[in-house]
Structure formats: structure tokens, C-alpha cells
Amino acid sequence: MSQPPYGPPGQNPYNSPYPPNPQYQQPVYGPPQRQYGGPPPQGPGLGWGPNFGPPGPGGPGPGWQPQRPRKKSKAPLIAILSIIGVAIVGGWIIGVVKKNADTITTPPVSPSRYTPEPTGAPTEEPTEQPTEQPTEQPSSTETTTSTAPKVPDSTVVAKNALYKVGQMKTVNCKEPRVRPTNARNAAAYWTAIKPCLDKAWAPLVAKAGYKFRPPTMTFWAGTNATGPCGTGPVEVPYFCSANNNLYMKVDVFVKAYMEYPDAESKAYTRMWYSRSIAHEYGHGVQNMTGILQASDNIRYELTNYDDRTRQTRRMELQANCFAGVFLAVNKRSYPISGEMLYVWNKWVVTAGDKPEEGDHGSVASQQRFMGTSFKTGNPASCNTFAVSPRYVS
């Protein structure tokens, strides 16, 4: 899940991505929901995202708290929360929902969770359609399945073939010319970027030996998200593996862009939300290659809260790192230079949780992974599962 931009700590009111609700005030340390991308049955969160705590003495509490450029008047910055939505049909926008609407658009629900399917042998070309199931009798299929060796989850996450596919090739993606001044434009902005992500990741996923299944994308607005991964208050984009869908929240994008008139703030918003869609797509890549499922299995077996949070951090840090891979190889065509590069280095890659307190990673961890991948453009830089716990603080 992505994170909302926030003002400088200590200079803006504390804002959690989850609105006040007694049900969501304190985390519950029971068994986690066994639906990848869904919220716990009780406790905060929806999709893969941060669980923010209450503000501590002197400022905001744990959570994802990126600083944001100051307004030229130097007035205190406030968090970005507004309600503007958009409905989407067939991948193209057909209208804009009214401000403060709580409705969302949802894609067809597929209750069965996806299991990544190796293609048998790595290939350079992506396979767009899932391979048909064997035509043998059920008993034969069951026998074959039961005798197939299972790769340990620890191997899937730490020794995945995706880390060996080499540098991503540029697809010469360009930043959309449209500016997110309203919900329709925000959706159009993300709609223009997604084909670049599809084209960039398809050969790498296929080369790693997995089927490429491009995520679908839905735009929504409001205070509550509803879908096969659950229903609950959430204020950021998120990925749901139940239907392989990116749920992109347009109102936060619009509010961020329109909040401040200066060029630096607007460049910051565009860079932040370009990273946001690439981050959510990164979860889709994890889903295609089995990393998301294996990481969830490992987390499910852990009994210590800190260990479970650290496992979530590894997964979120990797999604950010995958975003860095994509942005790195397309930085010249986008282009990420001038003001855009300035805000990336000053505000985006320097944002993170307090060490060991959040589930998205500290500033040092963001620099170690996303900062590195923005230079290398190689998924090999993103193996967050094979490093010491101190590197995923």
C-alpha cells in the first residue's frame, strides 16, 4: 500500500490514514487474515499498508511520515485528505463523482486467490494468458500435484529467480502531460503510466520463469474502500491480490496537487504519486512471482509482533525498491531531472518511519533499497528478504 504525503513532523496535526474509529484504534494481535492484500479481521489497515499509531510526545507517532515542501508563505503544512472520486469502466474514465462522496468503483470479484505458475523454463517473452489446465483425468492431475516438490517459502522470497534477470530495460515512458487538477485528470495520469509498467515488467517476470499477469486498475475516492480484500477506512492507494487489482485513490492525488501553488510542491506531488503507482505495481510483481504469498506465509507463522512487523517491512521496502527500478531506467525519458529530481532526492527517498517503529521502513532502509535501485535499475538490488534485520529497520 502507498503512503500519504505529510507535512514536516511537529508542524502539522497528526493525521493517520485511518480515520478515528474505535474498532481501528488499537492493533489486535490475533491470527492475521489469510487473504493476501486484505485487512486483518480486527485492527487497522486495508490492503498492504501502514498501521499508524497515536501521536507521541512532541509530534506524530510511528508511521509513514514523509516531509513535504513548504508553501512559499511558510505556513504550516496540513495533511492531505479530501474526498473527490471517479468512476472507471473498462479501463477508461466515464465520469467524476461528487466531492465528499463515499462511493467507490469495484472490479469483478474473484474470491479465489492467485497462485503463481512457473512457465516451466525461463523465457524472454511474456505469456499474456494463463496456461490451460491439463486435460487428464482428475485423479491423474491430483497425483501429479501431490508428488510435486514444494519450494520452501524462505527460498521463494530470498532466492527468487527475479533477482537474477538483470537490469530492466527502458520503455521510454514519459510523464503524462495531464495535470491532476481534478479526479478525472488524476485517473488519466495513472492510466497513462500503467502501460509503461506492464511493458517494463513483462519480460523480467517471464525471464524469471513466471507467467506475466498485468494487474487491472480501479479508481476510487471517499473514506471507505470496499472490495474482495475487505472493507474499511483507508486513505491511500493499495493493491489487492484477490483480484490482482490496483485500487488508486484519486482524491488524495488531487488534494496534494491543488493544496499548494508553488512549483516545488506540484513537482513533489507528481513525483510522489508516480512512485505510488509504481509501488503498488511492485506488489503486483510480488504476487506474480510468489513473493507476496510466501512472505505472508512466513509472517503468519511468526508469533512475535516485532518479527511480524519486520516481515511486513521487508515486503513493503521491496515494493518501493521495485518502484525505484522502474523509475531509474525511465528517468531520462520521463524525465526525472531538474525540479522532479530535486524533490525526489529531498522529499521522496528521504521519507520513512522511525527505525523499528513502522511497517514501511526507516529513512536509512529506504535509501538502502529504493535509493539504490533508483541508481541500478536492477531487481537484484531489491532482495530485502536476505539481509540482516538491522538493514530493514
Tab-separated table of C-alpha atoms in Angstrom:
chain	number	residue	atom	x	y	z
A	1	MET	CA	0.000	0.000	0.000
A	2	SER	CA	1.138	3.520	-0.679
A	3	GLN	CA	1.521	6.221	1.885
A	4	PRO	CA	0.029	9.714	2.004
A	5	PRO	CA	2.348	12.707	1.938
A	6	TYR	CA	2.554	14.542	5.231
A	7	GLY	CA	3.913	17.872	6.364
A	8	PRO	CA	7.117	18.267	8.364
A	9	PRO	CA	6.845	16.454	11.712
A	10	GLY	CA	5.908	18.809	14.510
A	11	GLN	CA	4.478	21.405	12.142
A	12	ASN	CA	1.233	19.771	11.142
A	13	PRO	CA	-1.555	17.983	13.001
A	14	TYR	CA	-1.115	14.263	13.320
A	15	ASN	CA	-3.006	12.506	10.619
A	16	SER	CA	-3.484	8.786	10.375
A	17	PRO	CA	-4.566	7.236	7.069
A	18	TYR	CA	-7.283	5.517	9.063
A	19	PRO	CA	-9.962	7.915	10.370
A	20	PRO	CA	-10.922	7.737	14.074
A	21	ASN	CA	-12.917	4.615	14.717
A	22	PRO	CA	-12.953	2.657	17.989
A	23	GLN	CA	-12.624	-0.565	16.040
A	24	TYR	CA	-9.398	0.660	14.474
A	25	GLN	CA	-7.698	2.377	17.390
A	26	GLN	CA	-5.540	-0.431	18.715
A	27	PRO	CA	-3.955	-3.318	16.818
A	28	VAL	CA	-5.211	-6.756	17.663
A	29	TYR	CA	-2.532	-9.398	17.812
A	30	GLY	CA	-4.647	-12.317	16.765
A	31	PRO	CA	-4.174	-14.527	13.705
A	32	PRO	CA	-3.816	-12.380	10.577
A	33	GLN	CA	-6.298	-12.513	7.735
A	34	ARG	CA	-5.287	-15.204	5.257
A	35	GLN	CA	-6.235	-13.139	2.232
A	36	TYR	CA	-3.239	-11.519	0.635
A	37	GLY	CA	-3.731	-7.802	0.452
A	38	GLY	CA	-6.717	-7.758	2.825
A	39	PRO	CA	-7.141	-6.176	6.228
A	40	PRO	CA	-6.918	-8.094	9.479
A	41	PRO	CA	-10.366	-9.164	10.719
A	42	GLN	CA	-9.832	-6.651	13.532
A	43	GLY	CA	-7.405	-3.807	13.743
A	44	PRO	CA	-6.230	-1.095	11.374
A	45	GLY	CA	-5.412	-1.379	7.762
A	46	LEU	CA	-6.705	-2.376	4.380
A	47	GLY	CA	-4.515	-3.913	1.773
A	48	TRP	CA	-0.758	-3.733	2.160
A	49	GLY	CA	-0.188	-0.588	4.139
A	50	PRO	CA	0.916	1.237	7.264
A	51	ASN	CA	-0.570	0.793	10.713
A	52	PHE	CA	-0.151	4.228	12.218
A	53	GLY	CA	-0.007	4.665	15.966
A	54	PRO	CA	-1.230	7.630	18.010
A	55	PRO	CA	0.901	10.759	18.162
A	56	GLY	CA	3.654	10.673	20.702
A	57	PRO	CA	5.090	13.499	22.780
A	58	GLY	CA	6.197	16.352	20.589
A	59	GLY	CA	4.798	15.149	17.320
A	60	PRO	CA	3.374	12.347	15.232
A	61	GLY	CA	3.691	8.756	16.265
A	62	PRO	CA	5.038	5.798	14.302
A	63	GLY	CA	4.077	5.515	10.702
A	64	TRP	CA	4.994	6.660	7.238
A	65	GLN	CA	5.658	10.378	7.597
A	66	PRO	CA	7.352	11.855	4.529
A	67	GLN	CA	8.102	15.527	4.782
A	68	ARG	CA	6.585	17.802	2.222
A	69	PRO	CA	7.924	21.021	0.700
A	70	ARG	CA	6.917	24.168	2.499
A	71	LYS	CA	4.457	26.560	0.965
A	72	LYS	CA	6.165	29.752	-0.119
A	73	SER	CA	4.275	31.616	2.620
A	74	LYS	CA	5.882	29.144	5.046
A	75	ALA	CA	2.545	28.470	6.661
A	76	PRO	CA	2.320	25.104	8.460
A	77	LEU	CA	1.520	22.271	6.115
A	78	ILE	CA	-1.524	20.141	6.745
A	79	ALA	CA	-2.101	16.521	5.802
A	80	ILE	CA	-3.695	15.787	2.517
A	81	LEU	CA	-7.179	14.345	2.907
A	82	SER	CA	-10.141	15.185	0.671
A	83	ILE	CA	-12.966	13.340	-0.986
A	84	ILE	CA	-13.110	13.551	-4.788
A	85	GLY	CA	-13.741	10.416	-6.731
A	86	VAL	CA	-14.025	8.995	-10.182
A	87	ALA	CA	-15.792	6.014	-11.688
A	88	ILE	CA	-13.978	3.832	-14.212
A	89	VAL	CA	-15.390	1.304	-16.710
A	90	GLY	CA	-13.313	-0.861	-18.999
A	91	GLY	CA	-10.085	0.926	-18.129
A	92	TRP	CA	-11.313	4.386	-19.228
A	93	ILE	CA	-12.931	7.172	-17.263
A	94	ILE	CA	-16.645	7.844	-17.767
A	95	GLY	CA	-17.258	10.494	-15.129
A	96	VAL	CA	-16.329	12.204	-11.921
A	97	VAL	CA	-18.059	11.577	-8.629
A	98	LYS	CA	-19.090	14.496	-6.451
A	99	LYS	CA	-16.803	15.864	-3.764
A	100	ASN	CA	-17.230	14.143	-0.385
A	101	ALA	CA	-18.804	11.085	-1.987
A	102	ASP	CA	-18.139	7.823	-0.211
A	103	THR	CA	-18.821	5.562	-3.158
A	104	ILE	CA	-16.128	3.635	-4.989
A	105	THR	CA	-15.941	1.586	-8.125
A	106	THR	CA	-15.020	-2.040	-7.802
A	107	PRO	CA	-13.901	-4.537	-10.421
A	108	PRO	CA	-15.372	-8.018	-10.741
A	109	VAL	CA	-14.560	-10.035	-7.647
A	110	SER	CA	-12.579	-13.231	-7.887
A	111	PRO	CA	-12.777	-14.954	-4.480
A	112	SER	CA	-10.042	-17.467	-5.218
A	113	ARG	CA	-6.521	-16.302	-4.523
A	114	TYR	CA	-3.899	-16.462	-7.225
A	115	THR	CA	-1.060	-18.962	-7.101
A	116	PRO	CA	1.869	-18.006	-9.330
A	117	GLU	CA	2.511	-20.545	-12.046
A	118	PRO	CA	6.061	-21.120	-13.299
A	119	THR	CA	6.222	-21.408	-17.052
A	120	GLY	CA	8.475	-24.444	-16.812
A	121	ALA	CA	11.556	-22.838	-18.301
A	122	PRO	CA	12.530	-19.174	-18.163
A	123	THR	CA	11.714	-17.274	-21.309
A	124	GLU	CA	12.472	-13.845	-22.630
A	125	GLU	CA	8.921	-13.217	-23.828
A	126	PRO	CA	5.922	-12.727	-21.513
A	127	THR	CA	2.976	-15.090	-21.572
A	128	GLU	CA	-0.169	-12.981	-21.529
A	129	GLN	CA	-2.742	-15.730	-20.985
A	130	PRO	CA	-2.700	-18.347	-18.220
A	131	THR	CA	-1.759	-21.794	-19.396
A	132	GLU	CA	-4.738	-24.115	-19.798
A	133	GLN	CA	-5.173	-26.788	-17.179
A	134	PRO	CA	-4.138	-30.376	-18.042
A	135	THR	CA	-6.822	-32.395	-19.801
A	136	GLU	CA	-6.055	-35.654	-17.962
A	137	GLN	CA	-8.487	-37.235	-15.557
A	138	PRO	CA	-8.770	-35.523	-12.150
A	139	SER	CA	-7.102	-38.447	-10.396
A	140	SER	CA	-4.040	-38.117	-12.617
A	141	THR	CA	-3.861	-34.370	-12.037
A	142	GLU	CA	-4.172	-34.793	-8.292
A	143	THR	CA	-1.410	-37.391	-8.270
A	144	THR	CA	0.903	-35.134	-10.224
A	145	THR	CA	0.198	-32.194	-7.925
A	146	SER	CA	0.711	-34.194	-4.731
A	147	THR	CA	4.110	-35.514	-5.826
A	148	ALA	CA	5.488	-32.151	-6.973
A	149	PRO	CA	8.090	-30.856	-4.501
A	150	LYS	CA	7.173	-27.656	-2.722
A	151	VAL	CA	9.708	-24.867	-2.722
A	152	PRO	CA	10.166	-23.515	0.822
A	153	ASP	CA	8.742	-20.056	1.398
A	154	SER	CA	12.121	-18.832	2.614
A	155	THR	CA	13.619	-19.822	-0.741
A	156	VAL	CA	10.842	-18.142	-2.724
A	157	VAL	CA	11.387	-14.786	-1.033
A	158	ALA	CA	15.177	-14.807	-0.646
A	159	LYS	CA	16.328	-16.719	-3.746
A	160	ASN	CA	13.673	-15.839	-6.265
A	161	ALA	CA	14.738	-16.017	-9.904
A	162	LEU	CA	13.534	-12.434	-10.318
A	163	TYR	CA	16.725	-11.257	-8.624
A	164	LYS	CA	18.770	-12.792	-11.426
A	165	VAL	CA	17.046	-11.408	-14.515
A	166	GLY	CA	19.334	-8.399	-14.859
A	167	GLN	CA	18.671	-4.725	-15.355
A	168	MET	CA	15.249	-3.620	-16.526
A	169	LYS	CA	15.214	-2.107	-19.992
A	170	THR	CA	13.777	1.343	-20.502
A	171	VAL	CA	10.407	1.571	-22.211
A	172	ASN	CA	10.932	5.309	-22.745
A	173	CYS	CA	7.987	6.131	-20.547
A	174	LYS	CA	7.063	9.797	-20.469
A	175	GLU	CA	5.305	11.648	-17.683
A	176	PRO	CA	1.674	12.255	-18.689
A	177	ARG	CA	1.031	15.809	-19.860
A	178	VAL	CA	-2.255	15.953	-17.974
A	179	ARG	CA	-2.089	17.514	-14.514
A	180	PRO	CA	-4.162	16.083	-11.619
A	181	THR	CA	-6.350	19.136	-11.103
A	182	ASN	CA	-9.471	17.009	-10.719
A	183	ALA	CA	-10.420	13.374	-10.270
A	184	ARG	CA	-10.728	12.696	-13.983
A	185	ASN	CA	-7.251	14.040	-14.658
A	186	ALA	CA	-5.732	12.168	-11.714
A	187	ALA	CA	-7.132	8.929	-13.106
A	188	ALA	CA	-5.905	9.822	-16.593
A	189	TYR	CA	-2.412	10.464	-15.192
A	190	TRP	CA	-2.177	6.988	-13.681
A	191	THR	CA	-3.886	5.415	-16.697
A	192	ALA	CA	-1.108	6.736	-18.927
A	193	ILE	CA	1.658	5.329	-16.710
A	194	LYS	CA	0.320	1.806	-16.233
A	195	PRO	CA	1.050	0.547	-19.796
A	196	CYS	CA	4.671	1.568	-19.211
A	197	LEU	CA	4.767	-0.606	-16.099
A	198	ASP	CA	3.192	-3.517	-17.967
A	199	LYS	CA	5.716	-3.271	-20.772
A	200	ALA	CA	8.679	-2.835	-18.424
A	201	TRP	CA	7.941	-5.721	-16.045
A	202	ALA	CA	6.574	-8.289	-18.527
A	203	PRO	CA	9.935	-9.514	-19.881
A	204	LEU	CA	11.532	-9.672	-16.424
A	205	VAL	CA	8.710	-11.711	-14.895
A	206	ALA	CA	8.751	-14.070	-17.880
A	207	LYS	CA	12.529	-14.375	-17.796
A	208	ALA	CA	12.284	-15.374	-14.139
A	209	GLY	CA	10.044	-18.256	-15.212
A	210	TYR	CA	6.641	-16.939	-14.162
A	211	LYS	CA	3.518	-16.046	-16.077
A	212	PHE	CA	3.011	-12.343	-16.525
A	213	ARG	CA	-0.463	-11.305	-15.360
A	214	PRO	CA	-0.745	-7.495	-15.555
A	215	PRO	CA	-2.818	-6.098	-12.711
A	216	THR	CA	-6.067	-4.342	-13.506
A	217	MET	CA	-6.701	-0.888	-12.075
A	218	THR	CA	-9.661	0.811	-10.413
A	219	PHE	CA	-10.013	4.443	-9.349
A	220	TRP	CA	-11.944	5.397	-6.255
A	221	ALA	CA	-12.485	8.152	-3.712
A	222	GLY	CA	-14.007	8.504	-0.277
A	223	THR	CA	-13.325	7.386	3.256
A	224	ASN	CA	-14.012	3.674	2.906
A	225	ALA	CA	-12.757	1.121	0.421
A	226	THR	CA	-14.769	-1.958	-0.468
A	227	GLY	CA	-13.578	-4.985	-2.375
A	228	PRO	CA	-12.638	-8.660	-2.181
A	229	CYS	CA	-9.789	-7.823	0.184
A	230	GLY	CA	-12.163	-6.289	2.691
A	231	THR	CA	-13.991	-3.132	3.636
A	232	GLY	CA	-12.702	-0.395	5.884
A	233	PRO	CA	-11.439	3.163	6.217
A	234	VAL	CA	-8.322	3.796	4.169
A	235	GLU	CA	-6.846	6.944	2.681
A	236	VAL	CA	-4.190	5.713	0.262
A	237	PRO	CA	-3.875	3.584	-2.881
A	238	TYR	CA	-3.480	-0.153	-2.299
A	239	PHE	CA	-3.088	-3.474	-4.098
A	240	CYS	CA	-5.452	-6.415	-3.648
A	241	SER	CA	-4.179	-9.824	-4.683
A	242	ALA	CA	-7.623	-11.470	-4.566
A	243	ASN	CA	-8.443	-9.881	-7.926
A	244	ASN	CA	-4.956	-8.693	-8.920
A	245	ASN	CA	-6.121	-5.089	-8.870
A	246	LEU	CA	-4.576	-1.707	-8.131
A	247	TYR	CA	-7.008	0.498	-6.210
A	248	MET	CA	-5.802	4.022	-6.936
A	249	LYS	CA	-7.314	6.719	-4.742
A	250	VAL	CA	-7.746	9.823	-6.879
A	251	ASP	CA	-8.845	12.323	-4.247
A	252	VAL	CA	-5.560	12.265	-2.318
A	253	PHE	CA	-3.676	12.919	-5.560
A	254	VAL	CA	-5.891	15.885	-6.459
A	255	LYS	CA	-5.755	17.395	-2.971
A	256	ALA	CA	-1.979	17.044	-2.839
A	257	TYR	CA	-1.542	18.744	-6.191
A	258	MET	CA	-4.005	21.566	-5.583
A	259	GLU	CA	-3.046	22.299	-1.980
A	260	TYR	CA	-0.003	24.463	-2.723
A	261	PRO	CA	0.625	26.637	-5.795
A	262	ASP	CA	4.416	26.700	-5.865
A	263	ALA	CA	6.324	24.679	-8.469
A	264	GLU	CA	8.263	22.615	-5.943
A	265	SER	CA	5.108	21.343	-4.212
A	266	LYS	CA	3.490	20.420	-7.510
A	267	ALA	CA	6.608	18.618	-8.706
A	268	TYR	CA	6.741	16.821	-5.374
A	269	THR	CA	3.154	15.623	-5.751
A	270	ARG	CA	3.740	14.332	-9.288
A	271	MET	CA	6.933	12.551	-8.253
A	272	TRP	CA	5.326	11.092	-5.115
A	273	TYR	CA	2.332	9.696	-6.953
A	274	SER	CA	4.396	8.428	-9.884
A	275	ARG	CA	6.260	6.475	-7.234
A	276	SER	CA	2.919	5.470	-5.703
A	277	ILE	CA	1.582	3.617	-8.757
A	278	ALA	CA	4.988	2.020	-9.317
A	279	HIS	CA	4.958	0.878	-5.665
A	280	GLU	CA	1.510	-0.715	-5.918
A	281	TYR	CA	2.536	-2.357	-9.179
A	282	GLY	CA	5.541	-3.693	-7.282
A	283	HIS	CA	3.130	-5.607	-5.071
A	284	GLY	CA	1.616	-6.990	-8.263
A	285	VAL	CA	5.065	-8.208	-9.313
A	286	GLN	CA	5.474	-9.843	-5.902
A	287	ASN	CA	2.125	-11.513	-6.462
A	288	MET	CA	3.118	-12.872	-9.894
A	289	THR	CA	6.388	-14.325	-8.627
A	290	GLY	CA	5.076	-15.874	-5.405
A	291	ILE	CA	6.968	-13.495	-3.134
A	292	LEU	CA	3.802	-11.930	-1.735
A	293	GLN	CA	2.246	-15.270	-0.855
A	294	ALA	CA	5.430	-16.745	0.602
A	295	SER	CA	6.098	-13.640	2.686
A	296	ASP	CA	2.570	-13.787	4.030
A	297	ASN	CA	3.006	-17.466	4.928
A	298	ILE	CA	6.186	-16.668	6.830
A	299	ARG	CA	4.536	-13.789	8.637
A	300	TYR	CA	1.555	-15.946	9.542
A	301	GLU	CA	3.798	-18.429	11.336
A	302	LEU	CA	5.571	-15.774	13.399
A	303	THR	CA	4.258	-15.242	16.909
A	304	ASN	CA	6.257	-12.176	17.935
A	305	TYR	CA	4.676	-8.861	16.956
A	306	ASP	CA	8.012	-7.208	16.182
A	307	ASP	CA	9.035	-10.126	13.963
A	308	ARG	CA	5.757	-9.972	12.071
A	309	THR	CA	6.070	-6.229	11.589
A	310	ARG	CA	9.604	-6.676	10.324
A	311	GLN	CA	8.388	-9.236	7.786
A	312	THR	CA	5.830	-6.727	6.541
A	313	ARG	CA	8.589	-4.144	6.323
A	314	ARG	CA	10.654	-6.410	4.094
A	315	MET	CA	7.722	-6.740	1.731
A	316	GLU	CA	6.898	-3.006	1.656
A	317	LEU	CA	10.522	-1.974	1.266
A	318	GLN	CA	10.795	-4.321	-1.696
A	319	ALA	CA	7.730	-2.816	-3.376
A	320	ASN	CA	9.293	0.633	-3.016
A	321	CYS	CA	12.549	-0.763	-4.351
A	322	PHE	CA	10.748	-2.186	-7.391
A	323	ALA	CA	9.292	1.292	-7.943
A	324	GLY	CA	12.833	2.648	-7.916
A	325	VAL	CA	13.846	0.101	-10.557
A	326	PHE	CA	11.153	1.308	-12.957
A	327	LEU	CA	11.784	4.996	-12.350
A	328	ALA	CA	15.542	4.530	-12.689
A	329	VAL	CA	15.512	3.125	-16.214
A	330	ASN	CA	12.958	5.668	-17.437
A	331	LYS	CA	14.360	8.737	-15.692
A	332	ARG	CA	15.754	10.172	-18.934
A	333	SER	CA	12.565	9.898	-20.978
A	334	TYR	CA	10.153	10.772	-18.157
A	335	PRO	CA	12.231	12.916	-17.451
A	336	ILE	CA	13.192	12.824	-13.786
A	337	SER	CA	15.505	15.786	-13.804
A	338	GLY	CA	15.548	19.381	-12.627
A	339	GLU	CA	12.745	20.029	-10.137
A	340	MET	CA	11.499	16.443	-10.303
A	341	LEU	CA	14.906	15.016	-9.410
A	342	TYR	CA	15.331	17.652	-6.728
A	343	VAL	CA	12.099	16.722	-4.930
A	344	TRP	CA	12.842	13.008	-5.334
A	345	ASN	CA	16.155	13.386	-3.528
A	346	LYS	CA	14.928	15.908	-0.967
A	347	TRP	CA	11.453	14.672	-0.106
A	348	VAL	CA	10.587	11.249	-1.553
A	349	VAL	CA	13.584	8.985	-0.993
A	350	THR	CA	14.221	10.596	2.404
A	351	ALA	CA	10.783	9.740	3.808
A	352	GLY	CA	10.277	6.881	6.217
A	353	ASP	CA	9.252	5.599	9.621
A	354	LYS	CA	11.177	5.938	12.833
A	355	PRO	CA	13.591	2.987	12.991
A	356	GLU	CA	11.935	-0.243	14.165
A	357	GLU	CA	8.608	1.527	14.774
A	358	GLY	CA	6.747	1.301	11.499
A	359	ASP	CA	5.911	-1.297	8.869
A	360	HIS	CA	7.225	0.541	5.783
A	361	GLY	CA	10.839	1.130	6.788
A	362	SER	CA	13.099	3.846	8.122
A	363	VAL	CA	14.759	6.556	6.065
A	364	ALA	CA	18.020	4.587	6.134
A	365	SER	CA	16.244	1.474	4.845
A	366	GLN	CA	14.527	3.438	2.074
A	367	GLN	CA	17.878	4.801	0.975
A	368	ARG	CA	19.428	1.346	1.131
A	369	PHE	CA	16.864	-0.221	-1.183
A	370	MET	CA	14.814	2.318	-3.157
A	371	GLY	CA	17.723	4.757	-3.200
A	372	THR	CA	19.983	2.047	-4.579
A	373	SER	CA	17.525	0.690	-7.145
A	374	PHE	CA	16.993	4.220	-8.465
A	375	LYS	CA	20.651	4.058	-9.459
A	376	THR	CA	20.921	0.444	-10.644
A	377	GLY	CA	17.547	-0.208	-12.293
A	378	ASN	CA	18.021	-3.863	-11.303
A	379	PRO	CA	15.684	-6.054	-9.191
A	380	ALA	CA	18.814	-7.636	-7.713
A	381	SER	CA	19.040	-4.507	-5.552
A	382	CYS	CA	15.673	-5.359	-4.004
A	383	ASN	CA	16.273	-8.593	-2.093
A	384	THR	CA	15.017	-7.295	1.231
A	385	PHE	CA	14.410	-10.842	2.488
A	386	ALA	CA	18.029	-11.989	2.555
A	387	VAL	CA	19.522	-9.198	4.644
A	388	SER	CA	20.024	-8.820	8.366
A	389	PRO	CA	17.111	-7.372	10.367
A	390	ARG	CA	19.148	-4.246	11.069
A	391	TYR	CA	19.004	-3.376	7.372
A	392	VAL	CA	15.207	-3.383	7.330
A	393	SER	CA	14.615	-1.154	10.338
